[in-house]
């Protein structure tokens, strides 16, 4: 009897809720790059090289996690074997159909204002099996290079499998962020950042300027659009800015819709770390607390307008970027 080869990857979770909630935060590109590692699965979304989002599903989220990658001396390239692309929207739809929609998801769909910050009403139960109402297992399997990415849900003795097409990995380079040239770092409650965007939203902003300074107001978010402008200043109190470290005054302008793409992460996260480097790239890293004392992280990087203009040749954006640099 011929023994079937072991799959490259197999993982089992008792709930689809954490997977769905984390991956939904980076659902802004048609496909995501998936990389399987010994420590977890990395999903990376990219939009025109000006915005990137990364969700890392740590193996601690799974009750069983097995990876069978080639040995370093094998002919196969480990990175190529363990990497592929899938349609994230299709993956989320599968998880949603199989029971990932809970009270919080339905409430989010019902809200007209995407920045309503009453998420704190249900945040403590966001990853609760009781809230989810699901009993069963979710298995993720990737057999070998080129195989579909299979999702199998078993609930009450019923097994359902969906096979998602995989595509050749493009291995998009990460937006460069120079940690050795860090201009500022601020750690604050993520809901404070979400609430500030909610206050700016009524003016229909097109651009968002973020400024960090050594003196009051320390951190400022200012939106500009056809209907006018509005801004929010943050005091340096520890209850607002838990960590505040700044080397030089830093001010850059970003497309508001790009920053808005990270608001789902702001909804489910506990804290956010804002960092800016010398070339103007903004990094937002969100810490998400889950039941059982586990944590996950979501990372976003944004390129400022002045860097975008070199590719888009947009005169208006170039002017905005120059203003931000000269301010």
mmCIF file of C-alpha atoms in Angstrom:
data_model
loop_
_atom_site.group_PDB
_atom_site.id
_atom_site.type_symbol
_atom_site.label_atom_id
_atom_site.label_comp_id
_atom_site.label_asym_id
_atom_site.label_seq_id
_atom_site.Cartn_x
_atom_site.Cartn_y
_atom_site.Cartn_z
ATOM 1 C CA UNK A 1 0.000 0.000 0.000
ATOM 2 C CA UNK A 2 1.463 3.334 -1.096
ATOM 3 C CA UNK A 3 1.456 5.913 1.646
ATOM 4 C CA UNK A 4 0.192 9.320 0.602
ATOM 5 C CA UNK A 5 2.738 12.133 0.954
ATOM 6 C CA UNK A 6 2.296 14.448 3.881
ATOM 7 C CA UNK A 7 0.800 17.841 3.004
ATOM 8 C CA UNK A 8 3.052 20.876 3.142
ATOM 9 C CA UNK A 9 0.727 22.434 5.687
ATOM 10 C CA UNK A 10 -2.162 21.399 7.871
ATOM 11 C CA UNK A 11 -3.738 23.297 10.752
ATOM 12 C CA UNK A 12 -6.880 22.814 12.824
ATOM 13 C CA UNK A 13 -8.772 25.478 14.779
ATOM 14 C CA UNK A 14 -11.813 25.105 17.012
ATOM 15 C CA UNK A 15 -13.245 28.424 15.815
ATOM 16 C CA UNK A 16 -13.143 30.361 12.548
ATOM 17 C CA UNK A 17 -13.864 33.627 14.340
ATOM 18 C CA UNK A 18 -10.246 34.762 15.026
ATOM 19 C CA UNK A 19 -9.200 33.906 11.467
ATOM 20 C CA UNK A 20 -12.114 35.794 9.951
ATOM 21 C CA UNK A 21 -11.774 38.824 12.207
ATOM 22 C CA UNK A 22 -8.043 39.275 11.604
ATOM 23 C CA UNK A 23 -8.046 38.638 7.859
ATOM 24 C CA UNK A 24 -10.989 40.940 7.252
ATOM 25 C CA UNK A 25 -8.759 43.824 8.372
ATOM 26 C CA UNK A 26 -6.543 43.515 5.270
ATOM 27 C CA UNK A 27 -9.249 42.812 2.691
ATOM 28 C CA UNK A 28 -8.397 45.696 0.345
ATOM 29 C CA UNK A 29 -6.682 43.946 -2.594
ATOM 30 C CA UNK A 30 -7.936 41.233 -4.997
ATOM 31 C CA UNK A 31 -5.336 38.707 -3.886
ATOM 32 C CA UNK A 32 -3.098 38.241 -0.878
ATOM 33 C CA UNK A 33 0.311 36.666 -0.683
ATOM 34 C CA UNK A 34 0.372 33.710 1.704
ATOM 35 C CA UNK A 35 3.563 32.447 3.294
ATOM 36 C CA UNK A 36 3.584 29.375 5.509
ATOM 37 C CA UNK A 37 6.235 29.304 8.231
ATOM 38 C CA UNK A 38 7.001 27.137 11.224
ATOM 39 C CA UNK A 39 5.598 29.834 13.511
ATOM 40 C CA UNK A 40 2.388 30.686 11.680
ATOM 41 C CA UNK A 41 0.812 31.885 8.423
ATOM 42 C CA UNK A 42 1.558 35.331 7.017
ATOM 43 C CA UNK A 43 -1.049 37.031 4.823
ATOM 44 C CA UNK A 44 0.143 40.194 3.034
ATOM 45 C CA UNK A 45 -2.046 42.569 1.003
ATOM 46 C CA UNK A 46 -0.614 45.278 -1.232
ATOM 47 C CA UNK A 47 -2.222 48.239 -2.984
ATOM 48 C CA UNK A 48 -0.150 49.851 -5.762
ATOM 49 C CA UNK A 49 2.953 49.827 -3.578
ATOM 50 C CA UNK A 50 1.623 52.742 -1.515
ATOM 51 C CA UNK A 51 -0.218 50.752 1.150
ATOM 52 C CA UNK A 52 0.410 47.321 2.621
ATOM 53 C CA UNK A 53 -1.307 45.304 5.311
ATOM 54 C CA UNK A 54 -0.044 42.143 6.997
ATOM 55 C CA UNK A 55 -1.968 39.730 9.220
ATOM 56 C CA UNK A 56 0.019 37.017 10.951
ATOM 57 C CA UNK A 57 -1.930 34.017 12.212
ATOM 58 C CA UNK A 58 0.289 32.641 14.935
ATOM 59 C CA UNK A 59 0.288 28.879 15.324
ATOM 60 C CA UNK A 60 -1.004 29.446 18.859
ATOM 61 C CA UNK A 61 -4.388 30.237 17.278
ATOM 62 C CA UNK A 62 -4.651 26.612 16.165
ATOM 63 C CA UNK A 63 -5.101 23.486 18.249
ATOM 64 C CA UNK A 64 -2.956 21.596 15.722
ATOM 65 C CA UNK A 65 -0.326 23.090 13.399
ATOM 66 C CA UNK A 66 1.934 20.984 11.172
ATOM 67 C CA UNK A 67 4.375 22.146 8.495
ATOM 68 C CA UNK A 68 6.413 19.816 6.266
ATOM 69 C CA UNK A 69 8.880 22.032 4.432
ATOM 70 C CA UNK A 70 11.873 20.707 2.457
ATOM 71 C CA UNK A 71 15.205 20.465 4.214
ATOM 72 C CA UNK A 72 17.681 23.280 3.506
ATOM 73 C CA UNK A 73 19.833 20.978 1.354
ATOM 74 C CA UNK A 74 16.902 19.859 -0.823
ATOM 75 C CA UNK A 75 16.666 21.056 -4.407
ATOM 76 C CA UNK A 76 13.289 22.693 -3.783
ATOM 77 C CA UNK A 77 13.243 26.345 -2.779
ATOM 78 C CA UNK A 78 11.576 26.477 0.635
ATOM 79 C CA UNK A 79 10.166 29.971 0.045
ATOM 80 C CA UNK A 80 8.598 28.945 -3.267
ATOM 81 C CA UNK A 81 7.149 25.731 -1.873
ATOM 82 C CA UNK A 82 5.540 27.469 1.106
ATOM 83 C CA UNK A 83 4.261 30.569 -0.720
ATOM 84 C CA UNK A 84 1.265 31.189 -2.955
ATOM 85 C CA UNK A 85 -1.534 33.661 -3.584
ATOM 86 C CA UNK A 86 -5.258 33.309 -3.010
ATOM 87 C CA UNK A 87 -8.337 35.480 -3.285
ATOM 88 C CA UNK A 88 -8.813 36.784 0.246
ATOM 89 C CA UNK A 89 -12.425 37.781 -0.401
ATOM 90 C CA UNK A 90 -13.179 34.178 -1.412
ATOM 91 C CA UNK A 91 -11.470 32.838 1.710
ATOM 92 C CA UNK A 92 -13.441 35.232 3.902
ATOM 93 C CA UNK A 93 -16.662 34.265 2.167
ATOM 94 C CA UNK A 94 -15.987 30.607 2.913
ATOM 95 C CA UNK A 95 -15.309 31.366 6.583
ATOM 96 C CA UNK A 96 -18.404 33.544 6.704
ATOM 97 C CA UNK A 97 -20.646 30.907 5.170
ATOM 98 C CA UNK A 98 -19.292 28.332 7.578
ATOM 99 C CA UNK A 99 -20.411 30.311 10.610
ATOM 100 C CA UNK A 100 -18.024 33.185 11.160
ATOM 101 C CA UNK A 101 -20.785 35.792 11.188
ATOM 102 C CA UNK A 102 -21.645 36.657 14.767
ATOM 103 C CA UNK A 103 -23.334 39.472 16.640
ATOM 104 C CA UNK A 104 -20.428 41.869 16.104
ATOM 105 C CA UNK A 105 -20.285 41.227 12.369
ATOM 106 C CA UNK A 106 -23.999 41.750 11.888
ATOM 107 C CA UNK A 107 -23.859 44.942 13.921
ATOM 108 C CA UNK A 108 -20.979 46.210 11.811
ATOM 109 C CA UNK A 109 -22.929 45.596 8.616
ATOM 110 C CA UNK A 110 -25.959 47.422 10.001
ATOM 111 C CA UNK A 111 -24.053 50.579 10.861
ATOM 112 C CA UNK A 112 -24.150 53.322 8.262
ATOM 113 C CA UNK A 113 -21.168 55.108 9.743
ATOM 114 C CA UNK A 114 -18.054 52.908 9.419
ATOM 115 C CA UNK A 115 -16.356 54.891 12.217
ATOM 116 C CA UNK A 116 -18.900 54.372 14.953
ATOM 117 C CA UNK A 117 -16.803 53.623 17.974
ATOM 118 C CA UNK A 118 -19.433 51.818 20.054
ATOM 119 C CA UNK A 119 -17.479 48.657 19.320
ATOM 120 C CA UNK A 120 -16.462 48.715 22.944
ATOM 121 C CA UNK A 121 -19.964 47.358 23.640
ATOM 122 C CA UNK A 122 -18.928 43.980 22.262
ATOM 123 C CA UNK A 123 -15.144 44.061 22.118
ATOM 124 C CA UNK A 124 -14.644 41.872 25.233
ATOM 125 C CA UNK A 125 -16.600 39.074 23.553
ATOM 126 C CA UNK A 126 -15.176 39.462 20.053
ATOM 127 C CA UNK A 127 -13.370 36.142 20.157
ATOM 128 C CA UNK A 128 -15.678 34.295 22.508
ATOM 129 C CA UNK A 129 -16.914 30.872 21.460
ATOM 130 C CA UNK A 130 -20.110 31.647 23.334
ATOM 131 C CA UNK A 131 -20.664 34.732 21.177
ATOM 132 C CA UNK A 132 -19.700 32.845 18.062
ATOM 133 C CA UNK A 133 -22.084 29.991 18.740
ATOM 134 C CA UNK A 134 -19.999 27.455 16.854
ATOM 135 C CA UNK A 135 -18.951 24.003 17.939
ATOM 136 C CA UNK A 136 -16.702 22.063 15.626
ATOM 137 C CA UNK A 137 -13.367 22.341 13.863
ATOM 138 C CA UNK A 138 -11.914 24.218 10.934
ATOM 139 C CA UNK A 139 -9.049 22.555 9.033
ATOM 140 C CA UNK A 140 -6.729 24.325 6.603
ATOM 141 C CA UNK A 141 -4.677 22.137 4.254
ATOM 142 C CA UNK A 142 -2.143 22.892 1.517
ATOM 143 C CA UNK A 143 -1.025 19.610 -0.050
ATOM 144 C CA UNK A 144 1.782 20.451 -2.450
ATOM 145 C CA UNK A 145 2.871 23.249 -4.758
ATOM 146 C CA UNK A 146 0.028 24.221 -7.070
ATOM 147 C CA UNK A 147 -2.665 22.433 -5.076
ATOM 148 C CA UNK A 148 -5.812 24.270 -3.988
ATOM 149 C CA UNK A 149 -5.945 25.681 -0.478
ATOM 150 C CA UNK A 150 -8.583 23.538 1.223
ATOM 151 C CA UNK A 151 -10.846 24.664 4.045
ATOM 152 C CA UNK A 152 -12.847 21.970 5.830
ATOM 153 C CA UNK A 153 -15.458 22.678 8.482
ATOM 154 C CA UNK A 154 -16.894 19.918 10.660
ATOM 155 C CA UNK A 155 -19.954 20.837 12.701
ATOM 156 C CA UNK A 156 -22.313 18.400 14.417
ATOM 157 C CA UNK A 157 -21.070 15.488 12.341
ATOM 158 C CA UNK A 158 -21.409 17.371 9.049
ATOM 159 C CA UNK A 159 -18.229 17.932 7.027
ATOM 160 C CA UNK A 160 -18.006 20.582 4.308
ATOM 161 C CA UNK A 161 -14.918 21.306 2.200
ATOM 162 C CA UNK A 162 -14.127 24.278 -0.023
ATOM 163 C CA UNK A 163 -11.112 24.372 -2.355
ATOM 164 C CA UNK A 164 -9.640 27.777 -3.155
ATOM 165 C CA UNK A 165 -7.486 28.193 -6.252
ATOM 166 C CA UNK A 166 -3.868 29.114 -5.580
ATOM 167 C CA UNK A 167 -1.715 31.283 -7.806
ATOM 168 C CA UNK A 168 2.003 31.659 -8.340
ATOM 169 C CA UNK A 169 3.536 33.850 -5.647
ATOM 170 C CA UNK A 170 4.638 37.287 -6.748
ATOM 171 C CA UNK A 171 6.586 37.917 -3.547
ATOM 172 C CA UNK A 172 5.911 41.664 -3.458
ATOM 173 C CA UNK A 173 8.599 43.556 -1.621
ATOM 174 C CA UNK A 174 7.549 45.160 1.624
ATOM 175 C CA UNK A 175 7.291 48.926 1.646
ATOM 176 C CA UNK A 176 10.684 49.838 3.123
ATOM 177 C CA UNK A 177 10.519 51.095 6.695
ATOM 178 C CA UNK A 178 13.840 52.157 8.218
ATOM 179 C CA UNK A 179 13.821 51.255 11.906
ATOM 180 C CA UNK A 180 17.327 52.716 12.218
ATOM 181 C CA UNK A 181 16.001 56.116 11.097
ATOM 182 C CA UNK A 182 12.971 56.332 13.358
ATOM 183 C CA UNK A 183 11.632 59.885 13.792
ATOM 184 C CA UNK A 184 8.887 59.140 16.290
ATOM 185 C CA UNK A 185 7.066 56.326 18.072
ATOM 186 C CA UNK A 186 3.728 56.653 19.835
ATOM 187 C CA UNK A 187 1.693 53.912 21.524
ATOM 188 C CA UNK A 188 -1.933 54.716 22.293
ATOM 189 C CA UNK A 189 -5.341 52.998 22.647
ATOM 190 C CA UNK A 190 -6.533 52.067 19.173
ATOM 191 C CA UNK A 191 -10.059 53.294 19.929
ATOM 192 C CA UNK A 192 -8.634 56.823 20.430
ATOM 193 C CA UNK A 193 -7.270 56.759 16.907
ATOM 194 C CA UNK A 194 -10.587 55.404 15.607
ATOM 195 C CA UNK A 195 -12.546 58.120 17.409
ATOM 196 C CA UNK A 196 -10.301 60.830 15.981
ATOM 197 C CA UNK A 197 -10.973 59.659 12.426
ATOM 198 C CA UNK A 198 -14.680 59.610 13.260
ATOM 199 C CA UNK A 199 -14.497 63.286 14.197
ATOM 200 C CA UNK A 200 -12.709 64.189 10.975
ATOM 201 C CA UNK A 201 -14.996 62.135 8.708
ATOM 202 C CA UNK A 202 -17.917 64.645 8.369
ATOM 203 C CA UNK A 203 -15.753 66.990 6.265
ATOM 204 C CA UNK A 204 -15.297 64.239 3.630
ATOM 205 C CA UNK A 205 -11.494 64.461 3.767
ATOM 206 C CA UNK A 206 -9.386 63.497 0.781
ATOM 207 C CA UNK A 207 -6.058 63.898 2.539
ATOM 208 C CA UNK A 208 -4.931 63.304 6.104
ATOM 209 C CA UNK A 209 -1.917 65.083 7.546
ATOM 210 C CA UNK A 210 -0.220 63.508 10.556
ATOM 211 C CA UNK A 211 2.171 65.655 12.567
ATOM 212 C CA UNK A 212 4.245 64.677 15.614
ATOM 213 C CA UNK A 213 6.150 67.336 17.559
ATOM 214 C CA UNK A 214 8.170 67.539 20.767
ATOM 215 C CA UNK A 215 5.884 70.205 22.219
ATOM 216 C CA UNK A 216 2.117 70.574 22.579
ATOM 217 C CA UNK A 217 -0.068 69.413 20.830
ATOM 218 C CA UNK A 218 2.439 66.519 20.340
ATOM 219 C CA UNK A 219 0.258 64.606 17.877
ATOM 220 C CA UNK A 220 -2.159 66.131 15.352
ATOM 221 C CA UNK A 221 -4.404 64.582 12.723
ATOM 222 C CA UNK A 222 -5.784 67.041 10.167
ATOM 223 C CA UNK A 223 -8.169 66.190 7.341
ATOM 224 C CA UNK A 224 -8.616 68.277 4.211
ATOM 225 C CA UNK A 225 -11.291 67.946 1.562
ATOM 226 C CA UNK A 226 -13.737 69.803 -0.663
ATOM 227 C CA UNK A 227 -16.080 70.472 2.263
ATOM 228 C CA UNK A 228 -13.395 72.037 4.439
ATOM 229 C CA UNK A 229 -10.893 70.875 7.010
ATOM 230 C CA UNK A 230 -10.906 69.547 10.556
ATOM 231 C CA UNK A 231 -8.340 68.255 12.987
ATOM 232 C CA UNK A 232 -7.763 66.460 16.276
ATOM 233 C CA UNK A 233 -4.966 67.153 18.767
ATOM 234 C CA UNK A 234 -3.744 64.637 21.333
ATOM 235 C CA UNK A 235 -2.445 65.584 24.767
ATOM 236 C CA UNK A 236 0.565 63.835 26.208
ATOM 237 C CA UNK A 237 -1.268 62.352 29.169
ATOM 238 C CA UNK A 238 -0.341 58.726 29.776
ATOM 239 C CA UNK A 239 -3.973 57.650 29.460
ATOM 240 C CA UNK A 240 -3.894 58.875 25.837
ATOM 241 C CA UNK A 241 -0.282 58.564 24.720
ATOM 242 C CA UNK A 242 1.108 55.598 26.612
ATOM 243 C CA UNK A 243 4.499 55.890 24.918
ATOM 244 C CA UNK A 244 5.811 59.050 23.289
ATOM 245 C CA UNK A 245 9.274 59.206 21.765
ATOM 246 C CA UNK A 246 10.270 61.732 19.130
ATOM 247 C CA UNK A 247 13.603 62.606 17.530
ATOM 248 C CA UNK A 248 12.544 65.274 15.040
ATOM 249 C CA UNK A 249 9.348 67.022 14.046
ATOM 250 C CA UNK A 250 7.575 64.735 11.582
ATOM 251 C CA UNK A 251 4.751 65.767 9.259
ATOM 252 C CA UNK A 252 3.428 63.898 6.231
ATOM 253 C CA UNK A 253 0.215 63.762 4.225
ATOM 254 C CA UNK A 254 -1.540 60.565 3.201
ATOM 255 C CA UNK A 255 -4.612 59.643 1.207
ATOM 256 C CA UNK A 256 -7.440 59.478 3.727
ATOM 257 C CA UNK A 257 -9.041 56.419 2.139
ATOM 258 C CA UNK A 258 -5.822 54.464 2.646
ATOM 259 C CA UNK A 259 -5.757 55.227 6.369
ATOM 260 C CA UNK A 260 -9.476 54.421 6.465
ATOM 261 C CA UNK A 261 -8.649 50.921 5.228
ATOM 262 C CA UNK A 262 -7.084 50.171 8.598
ATOM 263 C CA UNK A 263 -10.120 51.179 10.690
ATOM 264 C CA UNK A 264 -11.323 47.597 11.019
ATOM 265 C CA UNK A 265 -8.016 46.855 12.733
ATOM 266 C CA UNK A 266 -8.623 49.851 15.016
ATOM 267 C CA UNK A 267 -12.000 48.356 15.944
ATOM 268 C CA UNK A 268 -10.695 45.021 17.191
ATOM 269 C CA UNK A 269 -7.273 46.066 18.522
ATOM 270 C CA UNK A 270 -6.404 47.119 22.042
ATOM 271 C CA UNK A 271 -3.386 49.293 21.258
ATOM 272 C CA UNK A 272 -1.721 50.782 18.217
ATOM 273 C CA UNK A 273 1.912 51.745 17.718
ATOM 274 C CA UNK A 274 2.416 54.651 15.319
ATOM 275 C CA UNK A 275 5.900 55.106 13.863
ATOM 276 C CA UNK A 276 7.359 57.312 11.171
ATOM 277 C CA UNK A 277 10.786 57.029 9.559
ATOM 278 C CA UNK A 278 13.035 59.583 7.910
ATOM 279 C CA UNK A 279 11.691 58.928 4.428
ATOM 280 C CA UNK A 280 8.114 59.641 5.498
ATOM 281 C CA UNK A 281 6.707 56.117 5.651
ATOM 282 C CA UNK A 282 4.030 55.627 8.325
ATOM 283 C CA UNK A 283 3.787 52.310 10.170
ATOM 284 C CA UNK A 284 0.733 51.294 12.202
ATOM 285 C CA UNK A 285 1.049 48.107 14.247
ATOM 286 C CA UNK A 286 -2.061 46.905 16.061
ATOM 287 C CA UNK A 287 -2.088 44.569 19.037
ATOM 288 C CA UNK A 288 -5.182 42.359 19.249
ATOM 289 C CA UNK A 289 -5.966 40.582 22.521
ATOM 290 C CA UNK A 290 -7.874 37.319 22.335
ATOM 291 C CA UNK A 291 -9.311 34.860 24.798
ATOM 292 C CA UNK A 292 -6.843 32.606 26.526
ATOM 293 C CA UNK A 293 -4.290 35.392 26.878
ATOM 294 C CA UNK A 294 -3.240 35.099 23.235
ATOM 295 C CA UNK A 295 -2.260 38.056 21.082
ATOM 296 C CA UNK A 296 -2.064 38.753 17.374
ATOM 297 C CA UNK A 297 -0.615 41.662 15.439
ATOM 298 C CA UNK A 298 -1.703 43.522 12.322
ATOM 299 C CA UNK A 299 0.787 45.698 10.453
ATOM 300 C CA UNK A 300 0.086 48.496 7.980
ATOM 301 C CA UNK A 301 2.509 50.712 6.074
ATOM 302 C CA UNK A 302 1.647 53.842 4.116
ATOM 303 C CA UNK A 303 3.654 55.882 1.624
ATOM 304 C CA UNK A 304 3.131 59.668 1.833
ATOM 305 C CA UNK A 305 1.817 61.739 -1.062
ATOM 306 C CA UNK A 306 5.192 63.114 -2.086
ATOM 307 C CA UNK A 307 6.493 59.600 -2.792
ATOM 308 C CA UNK A 308 3.306 58.584 -4.586
ATOM 309 C CA UNK A 309 3.579 61.517 -6.979
ATOM 310 C CA UNK A 310 6.747 60.164 -8.556
ATOM 311 C CA UNK A 311 4.696 57.260 -9.916
ATOM 312 C CA UNK A 312 1.283 58.889 -10.389
ATOM 313 C CA UNK A 313 2.463 62.239 -11.782
ATOM 314 C CA UNK A 314 -0.344 63.982 -9.956
ATOM 315 C CA UNK A 315 0.459 67.672 -9.714
ATOM 316 C CA UNK A 316 -2.020 68.415 -6.971
ATOM 317 C CA UNK A 317 -0.774 65.573 -4.812
ATOM 318 C CA UNK A 318 2.814 66.691 -5.409
ATOM 319 C CA UNK A 319 1.951 70.147 -4.134
ATOM 320 C CA UNK A 320 0.345 68.650 -1.033
ATOM 321 C CA UNK A 321 3.393 66.526 -0.413
ATOM 322 C CA UNK A 322 5.700 69.531 -0.786
ATOM 323 C CA UNK A 323 3.594 71.529 1.660
ATOM 324 C CA UNK A 324 3.853 68.712 4.180
ATOM 325 C CA UNK A 325 7.629 68.576 3.821
ATOM 326 C CA UNK A 326 8.103 72.337 4.062
ATOM 327 C CA UNK A 327 5.752 72.863 6.971
#
